[in-house]
XYZ file of C-alpha atoms in Angstrom:
671
model
C -14.613 1.047 0.525
C -11.778 3.235 2.043
C -12.775 4.172 5.557
C -11.294 7.187 7.634
C -9.097 5.547 10.002
C -10.371 7.444 13.027
C -13.906 5.403 12.860
C -17.345 6.084 12.509
C -17.864 9.900 12.219
C -15.553 11.125 9.570
C -16.734 14.799 9.692
C -15.528 15.109 13.253
C -12.964 17.721 13.889
C -11.493 19.084 16.911
C -10.401 22.522 16.460
C -8.029 22.788 19.335
C -5.077 24.699 18.368
C -5.220 28.700 18.676
C -3.972 29.493 15.079
C -5.525 29.833 11.826
C -2.801 28.141 10.088
C -1.892 27.913 6.269
C -3.982 26.323 3.738
C -2.778 22.861 2.377
C -0.402 23.165 -0.528
C -1.584 21.624 -3.754
C 0.074 20.905 -7.588
C -1.165 24.012 -9.307
C 0.515 22.192 -12.477
C -2.620 19.903 -12.496
C -5.157 21.787 -15.123
C -8.200 19.699 -12.551
C -7.576 21.737 -9.534
C -7.856 25.416 -8.744
C -5.154 27.925 -8.642
C -5.637 31.143 -6.707
C -2.334 32.510 -6.901
C -2.924 33.756 -10.575
C -4.865 36.765 -11.314
C -7.307 36.043 -12.650
C -7.831 32.549 -10.702
C -7.790 29.678 -12.693
C -10.900 27.748 -11.427
C -11.759 24.294 -13.235
C -15.606 23.721 -14.684
C -16.167 21.985 -11.624
C -15.842 24.690 -9.173
C -19.152 26.324 -7.513
C -19.403 29.972 -7.032
C -20.273 30.911 -3.791
C -20.195 34.528 -3.265
C -23.691 34.790 -2.879
C -24.216 32.425 -0.216
C -21.013 33.434 1.851
C -22.601 37.498 1.467
C -25.724 36.165 2.741
C -24.205 34.415 5.743
C -22.359 37.007 7.022
C -25.052 39.341 6.633
C -26.916 36.766 9.100
C -23.788 36.826 11.268
C -24.176 40.612 11.680
C -27.983 40.686 12.592
C -27.228 37.653 15.059
C -24.309 39.706 16.531
C -21.962 36.713 15.948
C -18.106 36.341 14.762
C -18.300 32.763 13.362
C -20.514 29.921 12.055
C -19.581 26.395 12.146
C -21.055 24.018 9.565
C -20.650 20.418 9.802
C -21.513 17.825 7.233
C -24.165 15.842 8.593
C -27.642 15.864 9.301
C -29.436 15.490 12.858
C -28.983 11.775 12.916
C -25.070 11.982 12.062
C -25.812 10.070 8.860
C -22.676 9.403 6.951
C -24.485 9.655 3.531
C -26.902 12.885 3.712
C -30.157 13.492 1.919
C -30.379 16.565 -0.353
C -32.402 18.199 1.972
C -29.380 18.584 4.720
C -26.553 19.246 2.379
C -25.799 22.445 3.981
C -21.853 21.921 3.584
C -22.231 21.366 0.145
C -24.354 24.198 -0.696
C -22.447 26.536 0.995
C -18.834 25.460 -0.216
C -19.366 23.156 -3.239
C -17.297 20.438 -1.694
C -19.295 17.427 -2.042
C -17.322 14.853 -0.200
C -18.523 13.231 2.742
C -16.068 14.161 5.446
C -15.648 17.968 6.285
C -16.344 20.938 8.376
C -16.651 24.261 7.146
C -15.966 27.508 9.487
C -16.975 31.205 8.008
C -15.955 34.324 10.140
C -16.599 37.950 8.611
C -13.053 37.751 7.072
C -12.627 34.197 6.314
C -14.040 30.874 5.107
C -12.449 27.518 5.525
C -12.808 23.870 5.202
C -11.218 21.191 6.993
C -11.219 17.654 5.579
C -9.189 14.514 5.663
C -6.410 13.352 3.168
C -9.047 11.280 1.069
C -10.681 14.604 -0.264
C -7.998 17.226 -0.524
C -7.489 16.931 -4.028
C -11.100 16.986 -4.539
C -11.714 19.984 -2.366
C -9.424 21.883 -4.615
C -11.595 20.500 -7.650
C -15.131 21.823 -6.431
C -14.604 25.186 -3.948
C -13.458 28.531 -5.428
C -10.950 30.797 -3.997
C -13.393 32.270 -1.456
C -12.420 29.070 0.564
C -9.367 27.968 2.086
C -8.446 24.159 2.421
C -6.964 23.187 5.663
C -6.200 19.705 7.085
C -8.609 18.301 9.303
C -7.725 18.658 13.069
C -4.717 21.029 12.105
C -6.000 24.214 13.349
C -8.816 26.293 15.311
C -9.251 28.508 12.401
C -12.121 30.650 13.867
C -10.803 30.992 17.291
C -8.025 33.212 17.407
C -9.322 35.199 14.445
C -11.963 36.409 16.851
C -12.022 39.539 19.211
C -11.594 38.154 22.618
C -15.104 38.157 24.398
C -17.034 37.466 21.345
C -19.169 34.783 20.598
C -18.932 31.839 18.180
C -21.777 29.516 17.056
C -22.011 26.461 15.543
C -25.128 25.807 13.018
C -27.592 24.369 14.792
C -27.214 22.323 18.539
C -29.140 19.635 16.676
C -26.236 18.911 14.340
C -23.473 18.423 17.015
C -22.938 14.923 18.736
C -22.791 15.584 22.586
C -19.007 14.093 22.089
C -18.181 16.828 19.394
C -20.070 19.774 21.239
C -17.783 18.810 24.423
C -14.749 18.924 22.428
C -15.535 22.319 21.039
C -16.267 23.766 24.451
C -13.025 22.259 25.856
C -11.017 23.698 23.247
C -12.654 27.189 24.229
C -11.809 27.027 27.489
C -9.927 29.656 28.902
C -9.638 31.339 25.609
C -11.852 34.288 26.051
C -14.547 33.128 23.214
C -17.524 31.902 23.981
C -19.548 29.027 22.094
C -23.438 29.152 22.203
C -25.840 27.144 20.554
C -28.794 28.768 18.651
C -31.943 27.003 17.712
C -32.161 28.396 14.251
C -29.753 27.417 11.597
C -28.437 30.096 9.911
C -27.568 28.147 6.475
C -31.006 27.090 5.954
C -32.338 30.860 6.516
C -30.018 31.751 3.201
C -30.851 28.666 1.456
C -34.552 29.313 1.596
C -36.797 28.433 -0.776
C -33.816 26.836 -3.158
C -33.805 24.173 -0.166
C -34.756 20.669 -1.235
C -38.041 19.450 -0.154
C -37.757 16.575 2.707
C -38.383 13.055 1.544
C -42.142 11.791 1.325
C -41.682 8.138 -0.378
C -43.623 5.320 1.195
C -42.065 3.556 4.356
C -42.511 -0.122 3.645
C -42.033 -3.778 5.706
C -39.195 -5.339 4.970
C -40.226 -9.036 4.225
C -39.657 -11.448 7.039
C -37.731 -13.877 4.723
C -35.151 -10.849 4.897
C -34.879 -10.374 8.712
C -32.963 -12.005 11.578
C -35.858 -11.675 13.943
C -39.179 -9.933 14.113
C -39.581 -6.200 15.449
C -41.433 -8.029 18.642
C -38.415 -10.124 19.030
C -36.000 -7.278 19.020
C -37.868 -4.886 21.000
C -37.925 -7.814 24.061
C -34.103 -8.140 23.426
C -33.805 -4.781 24.139
C -36.306 -4.270 27.124
C -34.197 -7.428 28.328
C -31.041 -5.587 28.268
C -32.603 -2.430 30.063
C -33.803 -5.015 33.055
C -30.326 -6.464 33.401
C -28.517 -2.876 33.252
C -27.001 -1.906 36.432
C -28.876 1.199 36.409
C -31.953 0.014 35.506
C -32.663 2.658 32.825
C -36.574 3.119 32.016
C -35.740 4.294 28.030
C -33.891 4.226 25.189
C -33.561 6.756 22.812
C -32.334 5.894 19.508
C -31.208 8.910 17.359
C -29.562 7.036 14.221
C -31.511 6.053 11.404
C -30.248 2.818 10.975
C -31.157 1.792 14.280
C -34.826 2.451 14.079
C -35.051 0.815 10.281
C -33.264 -1.981 11.897
C -35.513 -1.998 15.149
C -38.842 -2.187 13.340
C -37.451 -4.197 10.140
C -38.668 -0.880 8.183
C -37.109 0.719 4.970
C -37.319 3.674 2.499
C -35.206 5.856 0.340
C -34.507 9.143 2.297
C -30.792 9.143 2.371
C -28.811 8.338 -0.887
C -27.673 4.389 -1.253
C -29.171 3.928 2.074
C -32.921 2.420 2.812
C -33.569 4.714 5.788
C -36.261 7.316 6.306
C -36.288 10.325 9.069
C -37.062 9.201 12.356
C -36.331 8.834 16.423
C -37.503 6.045 18.578
C -38.019 6.179 22.344
C -38.395 2.737 23.534
C -39.406 2.626 27.440
C -40.178 -0.198 29.446
C -44.102 -0.065 28.909
C -44.320 1.873 25.443
C -42.842 2.345 21.759
C -42.857 5.816 20.466
C -41.771 6.018 16.520
C -41.126 9.745 15.616
C -41.658 10.113 11.660
C -44.253 11.159 8.915
C -47.152 8.921 9.808
C -48.852 10.249 6.391
C -45.639 8.021 4.882
C -47.262 4.356 5.827
C -49.881 2.546 4.458
C -52.948 0.843 6.070
C -50.938 -2.577 5.888
C -47.803 -0.928 7.730
C -49.968 0.545 10.386
C -51.469 -2.536 11.002
C -47.942 -4.694 11.345
C -46.659 -2.192 13.766
C -50.231 -2.426 16.043
C -50.357 1.131 15.836
C -54.123 1.261 16.544
C -53.309 0.139 20.404
C -51.561 1.401 23.544
C -49.834 -1.668 24.967
C -46.460 -2.540 25.501
C -46.013 -4.334 22.164
C -48.069 -1.461 20.314
C -46.038 1.389 18.414
C -47.359 4.820 19.112
C -46.676 7.332 15.989
C -45.674 10.767 16.768
C -44.970 13.548 14.641
C -41.147 13.633 13.511
C -40.646 17.475 14.461
C -42.203 16.789 18.361
C -39.023 14.126 19.662
C -37.750 16.943 21.596
C -41.118 18.003 23.102
C -41.776 14.537 23.493
C -38.499 13.190 25.321
C -38.832 16.623 27.832
C -42.260 15.273 28.483
C -40.823 11.936 29.535
C -37.732 13.155 31.249
C -39.860 15.383 33.462
C -40.519 11.971 35.488
C -39.217 9.375 37.861
C -37.132 7.835 34.318
C -33.795 7.161 33.421
C -32.909 7.345 29.523
C -30.048 5.007 28.178
C -28.457 7.081 25.210
C -25.104 6.257 23.287
C -22.824 9.469 23.588
C -21.393 8.640 20.017
C -24.635 9.112 18.107
C -27.015 11.153 20.086
C -27.050 14.748 19.077
C -26.204 17.823 21.996
C -29.884 18.926 21.617
C -31.228 15.895 23.511
C -28.911 17.360 26.173
C -30.536 20.391 26.584
C -34.193 18.827 26.906
C -33.134 15.764 29.455
C -31.738 16.506 32.984
C -28.127 15.412 33.240
C -28.999 13.080 36.422
C -31.484 11.046 34.367
C -29.118 10.105 31.435
C -27.580 6.761 31.559
C -24.905 7.650 29.059
C -22.662 4.725 27.408
C -20.460 4.804 24.094
C -22.912 3.129 21.783
C -27.018 2.233 22.478
C -27.771 -1.594 22.944
C -29.310 -0.961 19.452
C -25.832 -0.420 17.848
C -24.301 -3.096 19.547
C -26.766 -6.041 19.147
C -26.962 -4.783 15.710
C -23.447 -5.563 15.255
C -23.787 -9.048 15.597
C -25.670 -11.128 12.949
C -27.868 -13.942 13.958
C -27.530 -17.223 12.132
C -30.374 -16.078 9.533
C -28.556 -12.823 9.160
C -25.345 -14.534 8.300
C -26.791 -16.420 5.615
C -28.547 -13.772 4.156
C -25.249 -11.636 3.945
C -23.502 -14.494 2.185
C -26.232 -15.068 -0.336
C -26.139 -11.317 -1.069
C -22.151 -11.291 -1.520
C -22.991 -14.376 -3.933
C -25.074 -12.409 -5.850
C -22.710 -9.639 -5.893
C -19.866 -11.694 -7.370
C -22.395 -12.469 -10.415
C -22.397 -8.813 -11.111
C -19.093 -7.759 -10.775
C -17.734 -10.672 -12.650
C -20.162 -10.027 -15.317
C -18.565 -6.309 -15.330
C -15.090 -7.337 -15.726
C -15.607 -9.923 -18.310
C -17.260 -6.719 -20.279
C -14.544 -4.534 -19.312
C -12.177 -7.113 -20.879
C -13.531 -7.177 -23.942
C -14.693 -2.902 -24.302
C -11.424 -1.273 -22.445
C -9.341 -2.471 -25.882
C -11.839 -0.814 -28.160
C -11.395 2.474 -26.563
C -15.167 2.928 -25.660
C -14.974 2.774 -21.911
C -14.526 5.805 -19.660
C -14.763 5.662 -15.672
C -18.447 6.979 -15.603
C -19.604 5.041 -18.428
C -17.969 1.767 -16.516
C -19.356 2.735 -13.539
C -22.967 3.132 -14.842
C -22.425 -0.330 -16.513
C -21.578 -1.925 -13.127
C -24.873 -0.551 -11.840
C -26.754 -1.694 -14.770
C -25.249 -5.429 -13.864
C -25.928 -4.691 -10.266
C -29.612 -3.505 -10.804
C -30.464 -6.722 -13.187
C -29.985 -8.862 -9.928
C -32.902 -10.036 -7.883
C -33.790 -8.384 -4.871
C -31.387 -5.473 -5.610
C -32.063 -2.137 -4.432
C -29.070 0.183 -5.811
C -26.002 0.868 -4.998
C -24.704 0.990 -1.797
C -22.153 4.340 -2.267
C -21.121 5.975 -5.566
C -18.734 3.612 -7.370
C -15.166 4.615 -7.311
C -14.093 4.067 -10.993
C -10.694 5.291 -10.887
C -8.035 4.701 -13.754
C -4.471 5.768 -13.719
C -3.361 8.386 -11.490
C -6.953 9.094 -10.353
C -6.609 5.752 -8.453
C -4.403 7.089 -6.182
C -7.195 9.474 -4.748
C -8.836 7.187 -2.165
C -12.177 8.496 -2.775
C -12.622 9.719 -6.480
C -15.435 9.021 -8.264
C -15.838 10.178 -11.695
C -18.990 12.338 -12.811
C -20.460 12.910 -16.531
C -18.291 15.828 -17.028
C -14.998 14.767 -15.433
C -13.393 11.325 -16.215
C -10.525 9.525 -18.042
C -10.642 7.031 -20.680
C -9.848 3.343 -19.293
C -6.887 1.860 -21.385
C -4.812 -1.360 -21.406
C -1.857 0.477 -20.269
C -3.145 1.881 -16.871
C -4.037 0.337 -13.751
C -7.931 0.213 -13.158
C -9.304 0.302 -9.431
C -13.031 -0.105 -8.514
C -14.540 -0.127 -5.577
C -18.291 -0.343 -5.363
C -21.193 -2.153 -3.375
C -24.754 -2.849 -3.611
C -27.982 -3.063 -1.552
C -29.901 -6.090 -1.437
C -32.815 -6.850 0.554
C -30.841 -9.817 2.261
C -27.653 -7.730 2.769
C -25.338 -4.961 2.055
C -22.038 -5.629 -0.007
C -18.820 -3.730 -0.344
C -15.869 -4.989 -2.491
C -12.675 -3.484 -4.109
C -10.667 -5.072 -7.490
C -7.813 -3.569 -9.044
C -6.855 -4.716 -12.371
C -4.462 -4.037 -15.254
C -4.844 -5.445 -18.651
C -1.443 -4.485 -20.289
C 1.828 -5.010 -18.880
C 2.531 -3.780 -15.201
C 5.753 -2.701 -14.381
C 7.706 -4.424 -11.687
C 7.144 -2.111 -9.001
C 3.126 -2.190 -9.570
C 3.293 -5.840 -9.209
C 5.330 -5.983 -6.054
C 2.974 -3.291 -4.572
C -0.076 -5.154 -5.531
C 0.924 -8.651 -4.100
C 2.086 -7.087 -0.740
C -1.305 -5.104 -0.851
C -2.494 -8.944 -1.242
C -0.349 -10.423 1.317
C -1.602 -8.152 3.898
C -5.354 -9.110 2.893
C -4.354 -12.585 3.108
C -2.337 -12.635 6.581
C -5.039 -10.890 8.443
C -7.384 -12.536 6.670
C -6.091 -16.144 7.741
C -4.918 -14.911 11.192
C -5.786 -16.389 14.229
C -6.496 -13.958 17.152
C -7.677 -14.126 21.190
C -11.126 -12.766 21.728
C -10.878 -9.453 22.934
C -7.847 -8.448 20.624
C -7.763 -4.998 19.806
C -8.537 -3.558 16.396
C -5.252 -1.647 15.786
C -3.005 -4.593 16.795
C -5.172 -7.183 14.400
C -5.050 -4.349 11.547
C -0.913 -4.347 11.733
C -0.903 -7.614 9.733
C -2.695 -5.867 6.997
C 0.189 -3.518 6.761
C 3.345 -5.338 7.322
C 4.537 -6.612 4.283
C 3.961 -2.903 2.842
C 5.845 -1.648 6.157
C 8.648 -3.998 5.246
C 9.726 -2.297 2.041
C 8.709 1.554 3.274
C 4.921 1.454 1.768
C 1.554 2.038 3.677
C -1.936 3.527 3.239
C -3.503 6.222 4.814
C -7.024 4.967 5.501
C -8.432 2.327 7.616
C -8.280 -1.201 7.370
C -12.153 -1.971 7.786
C -15.414 -1.243 8.653
C -18.491 -2.956 9.893
C -21.358 -3.838 7.151
C -24.961 -4.293 7.550
C -28.065 -6.294 6.328
C -29.714 -3.777 3.600
C -28.297 -1.118 6.134
C -25.009 0.626 6.174
C -22.440 0.040 4.189
C -20.140 1.553 6.736
C -21.664 0.209 9.949
C -20.366 1.164 12.991
C -18.950 0.366 15.692
C -17.302 -2.638 14.157
C -13.598 -2.352 12.583
C -10.256 -2.282 13.346
C -10.050 1.487 14.786
C -9.102 2.009 18.520
C -12.594 3.304 19.278
C -14.646 0.379 17.846
C -15.531 -2.798 19.366
C -13.201 -5.529 19.509
C -14.210 -8.570 17.023
C -16.619 -10.594 18.006
C -18.487 -14.120 16.769
C -21.109 -13.040 14.083
C -19.691 -9.533 13.325
C -18.681 -8.840 9.508
C -16.491 -6.643 8.418
C -14.242 -5.610 5.813
C -10.556 -6.153 5.059
C -9.105 -3.341 2.575
C -5.445 -2.747 2.479
C -4.279 -0.695 0.021
C -1.325 1.402 -1.790
C -1.346 4.635 -3.650
C 1.465 6.481 -5.580
C 0.402 10.189 -6.015
C -0.098 10.933 -9.618
C 0.339 7.213 -10.952
C -1.860 4.857 -9.501
C -3.716 3.294 -7.018
C -4.394 -0.081 -5.382
C -7.019 -1.374 -3.018
C -8.080 -5.439 -2.349
C -11.132 -5.159 -0.398
C -13.013 -8.451 0.847
C -15.846 -8.710 3.382
C -15.518 -10.954 6.279
C -17.670 -12.790 9.036
C -15.792 -13.045 12.282
C -16.233 -16.943 13.342
C -14.722 -19.212 15.848
C -11.300 -20.811 14.796
C -10.069 -24.148 15.260
C -7.201 -24.722 17.480
C -4.861 -27.332 18.701
C -5.553 -26.632 22.317
C -8.172 -25.008 24.062
C -9.524 -21.344 23.989
C -11.340 -19.030 22.756
C -9.930 -17.860 19.537
C -11.244 -15.933 16.154
C -10.466 -15.960 12.959
C -12.268 -14.663 9.177
C -14.264 -16.292 6.975
C -14.203 -14.150 3.795
C -17.768 -14.130 1.547
C -16.623 -11.533 -1.260
C -16.155 -14.239 -3.847
C -14.125 -12.339 -6.617
C -10.899 -13.642 -7.734
C -7.899 -11.307 -7.897
C -5.768 -10.087 -10.908
C -3.497 -12.640 -11.698
C -1.374 -10.552 -13.851
C -0.468 -8.136 -11.042
C 0.392 -10.911 -8.823
C 3.879 -11.959 -8.147
C 3.739 -15.220 -6.953
C 7.635 -14.900 -5.876
C 6.971 -13.128 -3.213
C 3.913 -15.405 -1.864
C 4.898 -17.795 1.313
C 3.715 -21.206 0.678
C 0.993 -20.721 3.396
C -0.256 -17.830 1.756
C -0.211 -19.592 -1.450
C -2.170 -22.309 0.098
C -4.952 -19.966 1.386
C -4.580 -18.096 -2.010
C -5.762 -21.381 -4.002
C -8.275 -22.423 -1.400
C -10.206 -19.183 -1.805
C -10.185 -19.716 -5.343
C -11.551 -23.205 -4.826
C -14.581 -21.425 -2.654
C -15.127 -18.991 -5.158
C -15.502 -22.094 -7.933
C -17.607 -23.752 -6.120
C -19.948 -20.933 -4.642
C -20.512 -18.466 -7.566
C -19.658 -21.118 -10.383
C -22.790 -23.123 -10.186
C -24.746 -19.648 -9.878
C -23.002 -18.802 -13.304
C -24.005 -22.049 -14.922
C -27.488 -22.000 -13.221
C -28.115 -18.745 -15.293
C -26.223 -20.087 -18.461
C -23.855 -17.164 -18.380
C -21.024 -19.636 -20.200
C -18.714 -16.669 -20.955
C -18.515 -15.631 -17.307
C -18.141 -19.005 -16.144
C -14.986 -19.663 -18.440
C -13.570 -16.753 -17.015
C -14.286 -17.502 -13.728
C -12.678 -20.854 -14.356
C -9.460 -19.591 -15.782
C -9.048 -16.712 -13.043
C -9.153 -19.268 -10.298
C -6.970 -21.993 -11.898
C -4.258 -22.618 -8.972
C -1.454 -20.681 -8.531
C 2.215 -22.062 -7.584
C 5.845 -20.940 -7.224
C 8.800 -21.469 -5.400
C 8.263 -18.388 -2.790
C 10.850 -17.655 -0.265
C 9.374 -18.765 2.735
C 8.246 -16.071 5.408
C 6.778 -17.942 8.190
C 3.738 -17.037 10.048
C 5.305 -17.115 13.675
C 7.831 -14.437 11.951
C 5.180 -11.989 11.067
C 3.333 -13.029 14.517
C 6.366 -11.655 16.365
C 7.269 -8.812 14.147
C 3.670 -7.185 14.935
C 3.826 -8.371 18.409
C 6.791 -6.260 18.774
C 5.223 -3.307 17.038
C 2.393 -3.368 19.228
C 4.891 -3.522 22.653
C 6.700 -0.807 21.257
C 3.224 1.167 21.617
C 2.824 1.606 17.637
C -0.524 3.162 16.551
C -2.244 2.455 13.222
């Protein structure tokens, strides 16, 4: 799944330039986007009328004597996907993208989002809202009168780092950033706001976990003891941290098996803040919740976390937090001298490295996922020529195939099923109302993933059932070369992410092409499809043995087509001629690429050899599974699409590639 290049928190925006600026231009000739320059305004059917919400919010601003209000697209846990209960930005603006920040003043309303969502925002917002490029302007700062106050939506919805960024941007501007405990959007939303989820929280079976929760707790406590600042507690705010620590799952968040919770793990106690009524007696027993020892989980009400942490912080303690994923509200209840602040919590770092059992489970999940996607590709080949498949019905069919897999727990994100020009939008997803037919005359991109009890998957394939143009074949092949070159790369441990990522872009750069999203992200074991902090971005961890990352170069020709080829890979030790600590990738996604789009003349002998080895691996790992299930049509398709490729290709040596990328790194190229 295409990933914002700045890393874990796509919704973050630094409003640092003292100007409202101008709304981003959009192609008004397209009928599926709004046109606010006409009278009356042209609004597509996908637009939401937000006049009522804005009027009510501005009344609250007047009542509170505030001049501006900032609405981030997140929840109190910095979740990438948020539950219906927390979709404040969507309710206020109509915009449903996962990345965005809104600012409302008495006279203006603006949305900042990144390039993945500009067209989508023009399709969903009415003309009450201006669309701005993320990071381009402090819309509200200079529109305020000097000496006035601007408030965030709630300090609970801002990370420590983000709050400081806003505060720094306002210094010297004669404007004041203030925090209030009441969320004004919630007041306006009122009784129409969806309820808090109440589904059961369940124990993930031991067969699908890498360690028991007791082993994980002991591991984190051991790290606390070895830490030079001797923390007495670790505070966990992100939902996947608590789910991973206790091997518990639920369904509060779309596409993610999480539940609303916090954890305060001390050297002598374990406090889990959650709605206790969601546990059955077996789960309570599993957590040893009836005792009070150091390996007993004390259940406290979710709403009491701030009071409880504040009470704990009144003693002689030191609390270890990850600044990238802890909300600013905790800074108000923990004295600064009692905080041990690091970028990531120890759970985030530990979770990023999978043990041998977790690796086996994730690999097995990708075999299952390959079966589902191959069934879908075969189904498409039979049905697209009939004219009976559109983007939305195709996505539904793929969900059906995945749902038939054993231990499936639904998709890991909303499927990106995009035909023709829609595929040029990196994060386009069809709806029942808005979609295109799939035809043999256009390229089709499908980016999708599944949640299985053993692991989370994410894979993208781009296909063409007709006759692609020479440019489409070249672009596709260069994207494939980027995928291959990064996948087969051998690199020293500790190499920075941007330097590695350059290998995925080099074949495109050579002819003046590029793509605007990140090249990879971490992935979890039945957790997040975007598992922070693994990836190729500069702010993430350097690659280490046992980490899983996606590798997903692409190319997008605006208004025509889009290409992305995404695989998930495991970081493993590389075998080198001479001693040293070197790493490489083992690709665990197991679906062949579209032969119809590969120009083998562009492949070097090394790249061709790698591709044929990969195809042999697919045959060996997925073929027996298809045969066992008597999916003979799909097995035949697999055999045909993994036949060895051969061609006389112009030789481009690996050394030359390394030299080119090293030169870019020396020159300070930043990806």
